[in-house]
Tab-separated table of C-alpha atoms in Angstrom:
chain	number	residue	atom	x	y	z
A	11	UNK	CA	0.000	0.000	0.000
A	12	UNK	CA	1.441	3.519	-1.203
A	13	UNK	CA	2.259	5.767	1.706
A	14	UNK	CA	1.678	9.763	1.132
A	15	UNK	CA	1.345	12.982	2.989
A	16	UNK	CA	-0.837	15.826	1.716
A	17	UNK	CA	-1.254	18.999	3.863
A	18	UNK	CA	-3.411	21.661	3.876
A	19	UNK	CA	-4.090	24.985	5.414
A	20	UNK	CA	-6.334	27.338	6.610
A	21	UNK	CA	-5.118	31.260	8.231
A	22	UNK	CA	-6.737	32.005	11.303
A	23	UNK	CA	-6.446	35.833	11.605
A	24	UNK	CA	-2.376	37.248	10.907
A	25	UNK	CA	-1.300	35.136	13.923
A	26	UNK	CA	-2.133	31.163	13.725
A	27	UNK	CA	-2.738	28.248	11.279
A	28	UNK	CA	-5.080	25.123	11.116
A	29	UNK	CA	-2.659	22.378	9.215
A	30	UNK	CA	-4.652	18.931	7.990
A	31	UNK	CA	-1.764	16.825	7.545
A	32	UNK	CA	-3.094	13.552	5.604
A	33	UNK	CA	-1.509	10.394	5.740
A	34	UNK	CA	-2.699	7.749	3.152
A	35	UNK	CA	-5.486	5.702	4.750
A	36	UNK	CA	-4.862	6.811	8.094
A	37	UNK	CA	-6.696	10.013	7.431
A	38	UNK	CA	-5.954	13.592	8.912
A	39	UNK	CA	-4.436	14.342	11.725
A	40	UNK	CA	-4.795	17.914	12.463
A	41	UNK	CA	-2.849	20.357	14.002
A	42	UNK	CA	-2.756	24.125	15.397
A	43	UNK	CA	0.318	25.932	15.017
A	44	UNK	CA	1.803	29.861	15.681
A	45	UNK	CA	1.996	31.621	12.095
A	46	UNK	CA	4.346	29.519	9.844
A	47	UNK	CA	6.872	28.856	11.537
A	48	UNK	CA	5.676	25.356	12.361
A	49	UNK	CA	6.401	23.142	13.885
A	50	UNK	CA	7.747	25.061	17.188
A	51	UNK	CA	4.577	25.580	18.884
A	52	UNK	CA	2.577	22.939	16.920
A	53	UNK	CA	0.051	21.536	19.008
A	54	UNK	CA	-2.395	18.719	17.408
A	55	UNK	CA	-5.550	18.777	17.999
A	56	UNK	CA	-7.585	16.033	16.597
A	57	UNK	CA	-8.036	13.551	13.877
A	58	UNK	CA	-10.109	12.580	11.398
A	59	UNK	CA	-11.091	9.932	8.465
A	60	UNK	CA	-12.402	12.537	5.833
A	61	UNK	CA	-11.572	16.081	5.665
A	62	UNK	CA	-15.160	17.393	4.740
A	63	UNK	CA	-15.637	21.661	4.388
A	64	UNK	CA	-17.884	21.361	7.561
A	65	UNK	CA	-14.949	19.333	9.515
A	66	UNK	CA	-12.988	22.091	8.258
A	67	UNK	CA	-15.497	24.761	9.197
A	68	UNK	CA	-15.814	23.590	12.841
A	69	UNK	CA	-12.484	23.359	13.560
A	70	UNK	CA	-11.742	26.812	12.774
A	71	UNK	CA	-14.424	27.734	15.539
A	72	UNK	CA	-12.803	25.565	17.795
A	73	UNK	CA	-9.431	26.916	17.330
A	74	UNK	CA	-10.643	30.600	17.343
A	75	UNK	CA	-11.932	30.303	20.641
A	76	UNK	CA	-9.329	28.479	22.536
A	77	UNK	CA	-6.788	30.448	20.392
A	78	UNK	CA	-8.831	33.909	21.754
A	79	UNK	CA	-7.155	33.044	25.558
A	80	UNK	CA	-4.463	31.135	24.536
A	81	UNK	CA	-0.957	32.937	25.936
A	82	UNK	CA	2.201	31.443	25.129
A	83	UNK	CA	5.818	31.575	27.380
A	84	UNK	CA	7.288	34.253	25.656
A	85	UNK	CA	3.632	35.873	25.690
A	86	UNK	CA	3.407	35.804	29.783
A	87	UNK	CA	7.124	37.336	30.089
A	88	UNK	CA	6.532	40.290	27.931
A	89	UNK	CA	3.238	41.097	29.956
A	90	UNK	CA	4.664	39.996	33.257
A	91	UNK	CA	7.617	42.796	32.239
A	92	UNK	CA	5.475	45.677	31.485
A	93	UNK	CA	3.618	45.264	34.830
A	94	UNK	CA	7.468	45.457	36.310
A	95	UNK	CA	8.005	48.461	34.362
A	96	UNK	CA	5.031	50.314	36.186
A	97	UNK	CA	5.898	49.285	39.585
A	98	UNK	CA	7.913	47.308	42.046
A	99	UNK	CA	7.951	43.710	41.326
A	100	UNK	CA	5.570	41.544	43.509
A	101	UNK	CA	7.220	38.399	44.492
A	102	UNK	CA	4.319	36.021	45.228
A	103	UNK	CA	3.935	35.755	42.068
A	104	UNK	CA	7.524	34.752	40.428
A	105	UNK	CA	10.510	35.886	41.682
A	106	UNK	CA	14.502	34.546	39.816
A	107	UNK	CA	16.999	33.293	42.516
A	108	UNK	CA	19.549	36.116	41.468
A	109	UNK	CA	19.659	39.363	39.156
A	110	UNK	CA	21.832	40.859	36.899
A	111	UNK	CA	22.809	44.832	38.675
A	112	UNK	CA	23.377	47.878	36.780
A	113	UNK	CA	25.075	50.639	38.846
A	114	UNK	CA	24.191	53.911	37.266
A	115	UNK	CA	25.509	57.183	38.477
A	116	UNK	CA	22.923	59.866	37.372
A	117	UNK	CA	22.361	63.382	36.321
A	118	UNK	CA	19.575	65.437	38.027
A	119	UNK	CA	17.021	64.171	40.839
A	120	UNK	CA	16.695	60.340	40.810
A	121	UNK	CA	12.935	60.697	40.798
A	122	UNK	CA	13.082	62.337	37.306
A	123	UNK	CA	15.862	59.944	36.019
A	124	UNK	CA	13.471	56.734	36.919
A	125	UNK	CA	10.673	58.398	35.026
A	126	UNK	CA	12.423	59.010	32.344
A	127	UNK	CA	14.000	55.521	31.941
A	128	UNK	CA	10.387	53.393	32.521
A	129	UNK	CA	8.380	55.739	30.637
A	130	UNK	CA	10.657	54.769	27.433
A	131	UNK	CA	11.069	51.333	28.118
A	132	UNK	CA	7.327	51.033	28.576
A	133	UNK	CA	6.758	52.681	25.294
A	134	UNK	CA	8.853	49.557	24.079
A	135	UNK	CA	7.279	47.080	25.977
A	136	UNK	CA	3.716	48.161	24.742
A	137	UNK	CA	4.610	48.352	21.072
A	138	UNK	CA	5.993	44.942	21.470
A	139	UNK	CA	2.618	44.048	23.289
A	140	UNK	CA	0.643	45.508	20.832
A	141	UNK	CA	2.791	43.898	17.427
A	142	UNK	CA	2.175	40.496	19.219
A	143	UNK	CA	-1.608	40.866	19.448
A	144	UNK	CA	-1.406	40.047	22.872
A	145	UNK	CA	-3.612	42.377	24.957
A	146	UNK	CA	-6.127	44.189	22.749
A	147	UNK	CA	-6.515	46.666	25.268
A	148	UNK	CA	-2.498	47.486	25.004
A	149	UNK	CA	-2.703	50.801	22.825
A	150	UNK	CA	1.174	51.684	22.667
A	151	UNK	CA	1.808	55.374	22.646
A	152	UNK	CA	4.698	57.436	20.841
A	153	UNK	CA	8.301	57.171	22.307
A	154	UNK	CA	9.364	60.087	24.193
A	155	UNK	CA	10.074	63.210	22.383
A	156	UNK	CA	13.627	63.331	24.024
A	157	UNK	CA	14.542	59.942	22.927
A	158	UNK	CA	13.345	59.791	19.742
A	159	UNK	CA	15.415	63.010	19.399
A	160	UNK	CA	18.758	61.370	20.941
A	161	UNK	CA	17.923	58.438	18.558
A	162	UNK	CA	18.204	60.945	15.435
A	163	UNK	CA	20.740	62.578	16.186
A	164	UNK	CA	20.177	65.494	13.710
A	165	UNK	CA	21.373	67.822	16.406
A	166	UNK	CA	17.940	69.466	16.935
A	167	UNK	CA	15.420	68.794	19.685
A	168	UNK	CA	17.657	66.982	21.853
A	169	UNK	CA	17.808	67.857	25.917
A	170	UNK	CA	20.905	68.159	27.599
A	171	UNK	CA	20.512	65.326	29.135
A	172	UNK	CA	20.166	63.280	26.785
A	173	UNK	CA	22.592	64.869	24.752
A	174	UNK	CA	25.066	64.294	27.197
A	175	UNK	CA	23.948	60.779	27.753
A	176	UNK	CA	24.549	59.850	24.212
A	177	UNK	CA	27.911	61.347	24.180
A	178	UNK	CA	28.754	59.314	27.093
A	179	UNK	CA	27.599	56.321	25.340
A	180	UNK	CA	29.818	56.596	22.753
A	181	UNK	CA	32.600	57.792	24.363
A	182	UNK	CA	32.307	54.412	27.274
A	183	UNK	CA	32.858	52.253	23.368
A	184	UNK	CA	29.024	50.646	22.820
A	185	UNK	CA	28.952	52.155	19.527
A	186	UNK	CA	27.637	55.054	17.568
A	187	UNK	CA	24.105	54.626	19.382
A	188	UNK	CA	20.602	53.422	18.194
A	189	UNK	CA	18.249	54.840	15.342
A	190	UNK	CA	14.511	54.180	17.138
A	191	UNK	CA	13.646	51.893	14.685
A	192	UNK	CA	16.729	49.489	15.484
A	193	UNK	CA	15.679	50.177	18.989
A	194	UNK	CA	12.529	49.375	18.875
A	195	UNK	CA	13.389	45.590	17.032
A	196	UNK	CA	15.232	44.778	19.983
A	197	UNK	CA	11.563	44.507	21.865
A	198	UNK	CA	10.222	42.170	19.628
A	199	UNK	CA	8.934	39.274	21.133
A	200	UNK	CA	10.395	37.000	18.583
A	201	UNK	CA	14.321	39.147	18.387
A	202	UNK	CA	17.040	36.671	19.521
A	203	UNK	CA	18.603	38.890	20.894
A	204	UNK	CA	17.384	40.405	23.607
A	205	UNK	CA	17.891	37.670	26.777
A	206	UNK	CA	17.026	40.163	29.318
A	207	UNK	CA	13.870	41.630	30.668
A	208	UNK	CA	13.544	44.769	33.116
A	209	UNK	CA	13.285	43.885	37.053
A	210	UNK	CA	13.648	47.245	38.722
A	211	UNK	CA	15.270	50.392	39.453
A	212	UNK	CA	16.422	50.897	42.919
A	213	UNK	CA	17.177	53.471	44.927
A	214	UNK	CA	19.561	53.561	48.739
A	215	UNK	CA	20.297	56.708	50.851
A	216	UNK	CA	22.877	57.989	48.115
A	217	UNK	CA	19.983	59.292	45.177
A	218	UNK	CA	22.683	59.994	42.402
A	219	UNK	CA	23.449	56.453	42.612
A	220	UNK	CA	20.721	54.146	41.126
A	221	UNK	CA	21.062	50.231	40.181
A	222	UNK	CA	18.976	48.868	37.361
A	223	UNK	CA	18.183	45.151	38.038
A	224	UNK	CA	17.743	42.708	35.280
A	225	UNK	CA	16.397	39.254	35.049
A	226	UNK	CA	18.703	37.728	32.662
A	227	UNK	CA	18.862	34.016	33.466
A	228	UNK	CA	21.670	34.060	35.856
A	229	UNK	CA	24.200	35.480	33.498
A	230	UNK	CA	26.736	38.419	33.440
A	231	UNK	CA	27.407	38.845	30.151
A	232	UNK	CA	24.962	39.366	27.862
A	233	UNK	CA	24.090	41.985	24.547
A	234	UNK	CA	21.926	44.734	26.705
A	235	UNK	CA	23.467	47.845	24.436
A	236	UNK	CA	19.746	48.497	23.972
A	237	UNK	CA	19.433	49.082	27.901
A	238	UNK	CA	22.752	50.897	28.132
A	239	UNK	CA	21.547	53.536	25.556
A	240	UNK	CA	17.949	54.221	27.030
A	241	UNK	CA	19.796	54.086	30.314
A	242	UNK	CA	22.501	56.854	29.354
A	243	UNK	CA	20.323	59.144	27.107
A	244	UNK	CA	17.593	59.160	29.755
A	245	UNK	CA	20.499	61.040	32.134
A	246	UNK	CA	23.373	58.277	33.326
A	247	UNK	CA	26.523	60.019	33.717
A	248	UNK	CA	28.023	56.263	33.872
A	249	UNK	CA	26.683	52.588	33.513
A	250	UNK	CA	28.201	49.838	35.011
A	251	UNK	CA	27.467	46.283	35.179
A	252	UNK	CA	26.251	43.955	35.150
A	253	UNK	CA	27.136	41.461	38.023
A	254	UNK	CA	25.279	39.264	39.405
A	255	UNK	CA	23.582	39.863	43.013
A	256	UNK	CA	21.144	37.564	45.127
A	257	UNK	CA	17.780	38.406	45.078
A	258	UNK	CA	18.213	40.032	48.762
A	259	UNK	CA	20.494	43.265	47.334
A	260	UNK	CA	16.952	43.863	45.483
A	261	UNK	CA	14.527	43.190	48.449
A	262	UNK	CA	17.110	45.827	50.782
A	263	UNK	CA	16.753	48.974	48.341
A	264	UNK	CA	13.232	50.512	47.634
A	265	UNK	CA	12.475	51.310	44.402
A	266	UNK	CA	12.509	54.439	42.070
């Protein structure tokens, strides 16, 4: 008895597909899978003898509705981030064993420095929310006028903070700095690169000294020249870090 495999498709919305994979006499099996991309994510989801347009029909229903709540890994980090972003983490619900610590040395009143810095990374966060089609209700916002200024670098616009922050950038060796657009890529949920996600900025009795905690996995060396230049052009006089520090060194500084 011949053996062959057929496949077909159908495009659930700009995000998902239905995938009838036929095998001879054994019928369909079917499966659900992210974009197409397959088969990392593939889940299967049921079988069948004949592959009639109703079959067809009522799977799509099925998978629309259990794909409407479905939230994958990456998904839950990216939204578990942005609530970070607004405010101190909350530790009963997930906390890592150890950070990654920025020390930044800053210009101007801490207070103003932390806005600065979560505002922009929020802007980020949301736009990567929002590409994803992850929360609906996520309407991302433009970046900050300053930053998208310090990201042009046309000379025009630009604070003097962030001016000098982007000077220091380049003068500490991380490059010529980012265009937004490059910037913005590194957010992506589905960039490479990126193996860090925010934890916190805190805050001890000295206020020109701030440290930026990172979740990175447990490592100290890592590509974060994304962080670095939001952290520099939003008023860091220096960077430094990372190292890694126990989860306590977090807990004993409030944050900023």
């Amino acid at each position: 008895m011949s053996f062959y495999v057929t496949r077909m498709t159908d495009v659930i919305g700009d995000r998902w597909t239905v995938e009838y994979e036929g095998r001879g006499p054994d019928g369909f099996l079917i499966w659900v899978s992210r974009g197409f991309d397959a088969p990392a994510g593939r889940l299967e989801v049921g079988s069948s003898r004949e592959l009639a347009p109703e079959l067809r029909a009522a799977v799509i229903a099925d998978a629309r509705e259990w794909l409407a709540d479905f939230v994958s890994e990456d998904e839950e980090r990216l939204l578990a981030e942005r609530e970070r972003i607004a405010g101190r983490p909350d530790e009963e619900d997930w906390a890592p064993p150890g950070l990654s610590r920025f020390e930044l040395r800053v210009d101007g009143p801490a207070e103003e420095y932390a806005a600065r810095l979560r505002t922009v990374l929020a802007a980020a966060v949301d736009r990567a929310v929002a590409g994803a089609g992850i929360d609906p209700a996520v309407v991302p916002g433009p970046l900050p006028a300053w930053f998208a200024a310090a990201c042009a670098n046309d000379g025009s616009g630009v604070p003097g903070f962030a001016r000098r922050g982007a000077e220091r950038f380049r003068a500490a060796g991380h490059g010529v700095g980012w265009s937004a657009e490059g910037w913005l890529e590194r957010f992506e949920i589905d960039c490479p690169f990126r193996t860090w996600s925010w934890w916190d900025l805190t805050g001890g009795d000295d206020r020109t000294t701030l440290s930026l905690w990172v979740d990175a996995a447990g490592e100290d060396f890592f590509a974060c020249d994304e962080l670095r230049w939001a952290a520099y052009t939003a008023g860091a006089q220096a960077v430094t870090g990372p190292a890694l520090d126990r989860l306590d060194g977090w807990r004993g500084e409030p944050s900023v």
